[in-house]
Amino acid sequence: MKTHNFSIEFFPPKTAEGAEKLRATRAKLAELRPKYFSVTFGAGGTTQQGTLDTVVEIRQEGHDAAPHLSCVGGTRESIRDILRQYQSHDIRRLVALRGDLPSGYGMGGEFRYANDLVEFIRAETGDWFHIEVAAYPEMHPQARSPQDDLQNFVRKMQSGANAAITQYFYNADAYFRFVDDARKAGVTAPIVAGVMPITNSSQLLRFSEMCGAEIPRWIRLKLSSFGDDSASIKAFGLDVVTEMCERLLAGGAPGLHFYSLNQAVATTAIWQRLV
């Protein structure tokens, strides 16, 4: 595992209590020595300051950090200002996304797609940032077809991205097929597998419905059979996700990006089994 690109994602806390909890979580996860921590960005830019504050704090603790940068609702001037702020803090890594559209929100802003944002970042800052973009092994929920989705991904990579992180999934074959298709389309950059630990079945179903991630029928049925038995759900989730991670790494995935949901236990347990 030490040769792989292992990273962990947080969302910016909204309260002082949340910030304290995240510090404790981060201290535990920092013991795993991830390559970097990433920090998400709210729909329509709603947590821009929280993202910056969290990233700066992570950097002050001595860890590499990557803010997510969404172009939804952004203007060239507002994005330029954010990039300058990140440069002033010597932040060298970004996750560049179109971002989720808030409810009732039009396309708004001067950037329609993530590739437009990546092009702009490169034009403004040259090679200052290592840019990661999103990939969707099971197709972006708003894409017209898998072919269209792949072409969108290729455009993002050709616009100047260094690497990609996938949406989470529970079907390793979907990841391997997507990587094969991307390679055939000329993408040579690393495509890191996104991993969502399973700790809460209702939460997982809700997230997956929103983002279009497929939960295989056998996993759904197994989770359903546990009812409210959270210990069994967590034990089953740990087995399933760890086995998938083992298969991903054995099959050539360059690394894993854990969606931690600001919790330390599940990510730590999976990591310790993989080492």
Short mmCIF file of C-alpha atoms in Angstrom, two decimals:
data_model
loop_
_atom_site.label_atom_id
_atom_site.label_comp_id
_atom_site.label_asym_id
_atom_site.label_seq_id
_atom_site.Cartn_x
_atom_site.Cartn_y
_atom_site.Cartn_z
CA MET A 1 0.00 0.00 0.00
CA LYS A 2 2.87 2.39 0.65
CA THR A 3 3.47 2.81 -3.07
CA HIS A 4 -0.14 3.81 -3.72
CA ASN A 5 -1.74 7.24 -3.75
CA PHE A 6 -3.90 7.09 -0.62
CA SER A 7 -6.02 10.14 0.29
CA ILE A 8 -8.94 11.05 2.54
CA GLU A 9 -11.82 13.47 1.96
CA PHE A 10 -13.57 15.71 4.50
CA PHE A 11 -16.39 18.22 4.27
CA PRO A 12 -15.95 21.63 5.95
CA PRO A 13 -17.61 21.77 9.38
CA LYS A 14 -20.43 24.28 9.85
CA THR A 15 -20.17 24.72 13.62
CA ALA A 16 -17.41 25.17 16.21
CA GLU A 17 -18.34 21.77 17.63
CA GLY A 18 -18.05 20.22 14.16
CA ALA A 19 -14.62 21.82 13.73
CA GLU A 20 -13.45 20.31 17.03
CA LYS A 21 -14.75 16.87 16.04
CA LEU A 22 -13.00 17.10 12.68
CA ARG A 23 -9.70 17.99 14.38
CA ALA A 24 -9.97 14.83 16.48
CA THR A 25 -10.90 12.75 13.41
CA ARG A 26 -8.02 14.25 11.44
CA ALA A 27 -5.52 13.50 14.20
CA LYS A 28 -6.50 9.82 14.08
CA LEU A 29 -6.48 9.61 10.28
CA ALA A 30 -3.16 11.48 10.03
CA GLU A 31 -1.58 8.46 11.77
CA LEU A 32 -2.29 6.52 8.56
CA ARG A 33 -0.02 8.98 6.68
CA PRO A 34 -2.25 9.68 3.67
CA LYS A 35 -0.68 11.51 0.75
CA TYR A 36 -3.14 14.36 1.27
CA PHE A 37 -6.53 15.33 2.68
CA SER A 38 -9.15 16.91 0.41
CA VAL A 39 -11.93 19.25 1.53
CA THR A 40 -15.21 19.56 -0.33
CA PHE A 41 -16.97 22.66 -1.56
CA GLY A 42 -20.70 23.34 -1.10
CA ALA A 43 -23.18 23.59 -3.96
CA GLY A 44 -23.11 27.04 -5.50
CA GLY A 45 -20.03 27.97 -3.46
CA THR A 46 -21.85 27.96 -0.12
CA THR A 47 -18.88 26.77 1.93
CA GLN A 48 -16.02 28.49 0.12
CA GLN A 49 -14.64 30.12 3.28
CA GLY A 50 -15.09 26.93 5.28
CA THR A 51 -13.13 25.03 2.63
CA LEU A 52 -10.27 27.53 2.73
CA ASP A 53 -10.20 27.68 6.55
CA THR A 54 -10.14 23.87 6.85
CA VAL A 55 -7.43 23.47 4.21
CA VAL A 56 -5.24 26.14 5.81
CA GLU A 57 -5.62 24.46 9.21
CA ILE A 58 -4.66 21.07 7.74
CA ARG A 59 -1.59 22.65 6.14
CA GLN A 60 -0.62 24.28 9.45
CA GLU A 61 -0.73 20.81 11.02
CA GLY A 62 1.92 19.73 8.52
CA HIS A 63 -0.21 17.77 6.05
CA ASP A 64 -0.82 18.29 2.35
CA ALA A 65 -4.36 19.42 1.55
CA ALA A 66 -6.44 19.84 -1.61
CA PRO A 67 -9.45 22.16 -1.66
CA HIS A 68 -12.31 21.26 -3.98
CA LEU A 69 -13.08 24.05 -6.39
CA SER A 70 -16.53 24.14 -7.98
CA CYS A 71 -17.34 26.34 -10.96
CA VAL A 72 -21.13 26.37 -10.46
CA GLY A 73 -22.20 29.99 -10.12
CA GLY A 74 -18.61 31.17 -10.37
CA THR A 75 -17.34 34.07 -12.45
CA ARG A 76 -13.85 34.36 -13.88
CA GLU A 77 -13.11 37.05 -11.33
CA SER A 78 -14.42 35.06 -8.34
CA ILE A 79 -12.52 31.93 -9.37
CA ARG A 80 -9.39 34.01 -10.04
CA ASP A 81 -9.68 35.46 -6.52
CA ILE A 82 -10.01 31.97 -4.97
CA LEU A 83 -6.97 30.74 -6.92
CA ARG A 84 -4.93 33.72 -5.67
CA GLN A 85 -5.95 32.97 -2.09
CA TYR A 86 -4.86 29.36 -2.47
CA GLN A 87 -1.55 30.41 -4.03
CA SER A 88 -0.95 32.90 -1.21
CA HIS A 89 -1.21 29.98 1.24
CA ASP A 90 1.16 27.91 -0.95
CA ILE A 91 -1.56 25.36 -1.69
CA ARG A 92 -0.40 23.27 -4.65
CA ARG A 93 -3.18 20.75 -5.13
CA LEU A 94 -6.79 21.23 -6.28
CA VAL A 95 -9.80 19.04 -7.01
CA ALA A 96 -11.59 20.84 -9.85
CA LEU A 97 -15.27 20.05 -10.36
CA ARG A 98 -18.33 21.42 -12.05
CA GLY A 99 -20.07 20.86 -8.75
CA ASP A 100 -23.61 19.98 -7.78
CA LEU A 101 -26.35 22.33 -8.81
CA PRO A 102 -28.35 23.58 -5.82
CA SER A 103 -32.09 22.93 -5.93
CA GLY A 104 -33.83 25.30 -8.35
CA TYR A 105 -30.49 26.58 -9.62
CA GLY A 106 -29.92 27.27 -13.32
CA MET A 107 -26.59 26.65 -15.03
CA GLY A 108 -25.46 30.19 -13.97
CA GLY A 109 -21.86 31.34 -13.84
CA GLU A 110 -19.28 31.67 -16.57
CA PHE A 111 -18.12 28.06 -16.57
CA ARG A 112 -20.47 25.38 -17.85
CA TYR A 113 -18.28 22.33 -17.38
CA ALA A 114 -15.29 21.17 -15.38
CA ASN A 115 -13.04 21.18 -18.46
CA ASP A 116 -13.71 24.94 -18.81
CA LEU A 117 -12.61 25.38 -15.19
CA VAL A 118 -9.46 23.28 -15.66
CA GLU A 119 -8.52 25.29 -18.77
CA PHE A 120 -9.01 28.53 -16.86
CA ILE A 121 -6.90 27.35 -13.89
CA ARG A 122 -4.08 26.39 -16.25
CA ALA A 123 -4.32 29.70 -18.14
CA GLU A 124 -4.22 31.67 -14.88
CA THR A 125 -1.68 29.69 -12.87
CA GLY A 126 0.33 27.54 -15.28
CA ASP A 127 1.69 24.44 -13.57
CA TRP A 128 1.28 25.78 -10.02
CA PHE A 129 -1.48 23.33 -9.13
CA HIS A 130 -1.68 19.55 -9.34
CA ILE A 131 -5.28 19.22 -10.57
CA GLU A 132 -7.54 16.24 -9.88
CA VAL A 133 -10.91 15.88 -11.60
CA ALA A 134 -13.88 13.56 -11.11
CA ALA A 135 -14.54 10.31 -12.97
CA TYR A 136 -17.73 8.22 -13.02
CA PRO A 137 -17.21 4.47 -13.59
CA GLU A 138 -21.00 3.95 -13.57
CA MET A 139 -21.76 7.12 -15.59
CA HIS A 140 -22.54 10.60 -14.31
CA PRO A 141 -26.26 10.75 -13.41
CA GLN A 142 -26.80 13.65 -15.85
CA ALA A 143 -24.85 12.18 -18.78
CA ARG A 144 -26.79 11.17 -21.89
CA SER A 145 -24.87 7.94 -22.43
CA PRO A 146 -21.73 6.14 -21.28
CA GLN A 147 -20.04 7.25 -24.52
CA ASP A 148 -20.88 10.91 -23.89
CA ASP A 149 -19.72 10.59 -20.30
CA LEU A 150 -16.39 9.10 -21.38
CA GLN A 151 -15.86 11.90 -23.89
CA ASN A 152 -16.58 14.47 -21.17
CA PHE A 153 -13.95 12.78 -19.01
CA VAL A 154 -11.41 12.75 -21.84
CA ARG A 155 -12.01 16.50 -22.39
CA LYS A 156 -11.31 17.19 -18.71
CA MET A 157 -8.04 15.28 -18.87
CA GLN A 158 -7.00 16.97 -22.11
CA SER A 159 -7.74 20.38 -20.56
CA GLY A 160 -4.82 19.97 -18.21
CA ALA A 161 -5.82 17.67 -15.33
CA ASN A 162 -3.05 15.62 -13.74
CA ALA A 163 -5.18 12.79 -12.36
CA ALA A 164 -8.75 11.74 -11.60
CA ILE A 165 -10.69 10.47 -8.59
CA THR A 166 -13.76 8.32 -9.20
CA GLN A 167 -17.19 8.49 -7.66
CA TYR A 168 -17.55 5.66 -5.17
CA PHE A 169 -18.84 2.29 -6.40
CA TYR A 170 -19.19 -1.28 -5.15
CA ASN A 171 -18.57 -3.07 -8.43
CA ALA A 172 -14.84 -3.30 -9.14
CA ASP A 173 -15.54 -4.46 -12.71
CA ALA A 174 -17.18 -1.10 -13.46
CA TYR A 175 -13.96 0.64 -12.42
CA PHE A 176 -11.71 -1.67 -14.47
CA ARG A 177 -13.93 -1.30 -17.54
CA PHE A 178 -13.96 2.49 -17.21
CA VAL A 179 -10.16 2.62 -16.90
CA ASP A 180 -9.78 0.36 -19.95
CA ASP A 181 -12.12 2.59 -21.97
CA ALA A 182 -10.28 5.72 -20.83
CA ARG A 183 -6.92 4.21 -21.82
CA LYS A 184 -8.27 3.30 -25.26
CA ALA A 185 -9.45 6.92 -25.59
CA GLY A 186 -5.92 8.16 -24.92
CA VAL A 187 -6.02 8.99 -21.20
CA THR A 188 -2.72 8.01 -19.56
CA ALA A 189 -3.05 9.85 -16.21
CA PRO A 190 -3.76 8.00 -12.93
CA ILE A 191 -7.43 7.23 -12.16
CA VAL A 192 -7.69 6.77 -8.40
CA ALA A 193 -10.61 4.71 -7.07
CA GLY A 194 -13.05 6.52 -4.76
CA VAL A 195 -14.12 4.43 -1.76
CA MET A 196 -17.14 4.91 0.51
CA PRO A 197 -17.01 2.81 3.70
CA ILE A 198 -20.36 1.21 4.61
CA THR A 199 -21.43 2.12 8.16
CA ASN A 200 -25.07 3.17 7.86
CA SER A 201 -27.40 1.54 5.32
CA SER A 202 -30.11 4.24 5.16
CA GLN A 203 -27.50 6.97 4.74
CA LEU A 204 -25.75 4.98 2.03
CA LEU A 205 -29.00 4.42 0.12
CA ARG A 206 -29.78 8.14 0.30
CA PHE A 207 -26.33 9.21 -0.92
CA SER A 208 -26.33 6.64 -3.70
CA GLU A 209 -29.74 7.74 -4.92
CA MET A 210 -28.50 11.33 -5.16
CA CYS A 211 -25.21 10.65 -6.94
CA GLY A 212 -26.14 7.70 -9.13
CA ALA A 213 -23.82 5.15 -7.48
CA GLU A 214 -25.12 1.61 -7.91
CA ILE A 215 -25.46 -0.60 -4.84
CA PRO A 216 -25.48 -4.22 -6.07
CA ARG A 217 -28.66 -6.12 -5.24
CA TRP A 218 -26.91 -8.66 -3.04
CA ILE A 219 -25.44 -5.86 -0.90
CA ARG A 220 -28.82 -4.11 -0.62
CA LEU A 221 -30.53 -7.33 0.45
CA LYS A 222 -27.83 -8.16 2.97
CA LEU A 223 -27.96 -4.68 4.49
CA SER A 224 -31.75 -4.83 4.62
CA SER A 225 -31.62 -8.18 6.43
CA PHE A 226 -29.65 -6.61 9.30
CA GLY A 227 -32.44 -4.16 10.13
CA ASP A 228 -31.20 -1.80 12.85
CA ASP A 229 -28.29 -4.03 13.86
CA SER A 230 -25.56 -1.44 13.30
CA ALA A 231 -22.75 -3.72 14.50
CA SER A 232 -23.62 -6.30 11.82
CA ILE A 233 -23.94 -3.58 9.15
CA LYS A 234 -20.50 -2.22 10.02
CA ALA A 235 -18.87 -5.66 10.13
CA PHE A 236 -20.39 -6.63 6.78
CA GLY A 237 -19.47 -3.26 5.28
CA LEU A 238 -15.88 -3.61 6.45
CA ASP A 239 -15.56 -7.04 4.83
CA VAL A 240 -17.18 -6.01 1.54
CA VAL A 241 -15.27 -2.75 1.09
CA THR A 242 -11.91 -4.18 2.18
CA GLU A 243 -12.22 -7.08 -0.26
CA MET A 244 -13.09 -4.66 -3.05
CA CYS A 245 -10.10 -2.43 -2.19
CA GLU A 246 -7.79 -5.46 -2.25
CA ARG A 247 -9.09 -6.38 -5.68
CA LEU A 248 -8.75 -2.82 -6.96
CA LEU A 249 -5.14 -2.50 -5.85
CA ALA A 250 -4.25 -5.99 -7.11
CA GLY A 251 -5.85 -5.09 -10.46
CA GLY A 252 -3.74 -1.97 -10.94
CA ALA A 253 -5.63 0.90 -9.29
CA PRO A 254 -2.97 3.55 -8.54
CA GLY A 255 -4.56 4.42 -5.22
CA LEU A 256 -7.66 4.87 -3.09
CA HIS A 257 -9.51 8.05 -2.11
CA PHE A 258 -11.68 7.53 0.99
CA TYR A 259 -14.90 9.49 1.46
CA SER A 260 -14.62 9.64 5.26
CA LEU A 261 -17.77 11.69 6.04
CA ASN A 262 -15.58 13.25 8.77
CA GLN A 263 -15.37 9.92 10.62
CA ALA A 264 -12.17 8.02 11.39
CA VAL A 265 -13.17 4.51 12.47
CA ALA A 266 -14.26 2.86 9.20
CA THR A 267 -11.46 4.28 7.03
CA THR A 268 -8.87 3.33 9.65
CA ALA A 269 -10.24 -0.23 9.90
CA ILE A 270 -10.12 -0.75 6.12
CA TRP A 271 -6.64 0.75 5.86
CA GLN A 272 -5.26 -1.44 8.65
CA ARG A 273 -6.53 -4.57 6.88
CA LEU A 274 -4.90 -3.47 3.63
CA VAL A 275 -1.45 -2.67 4.99
#
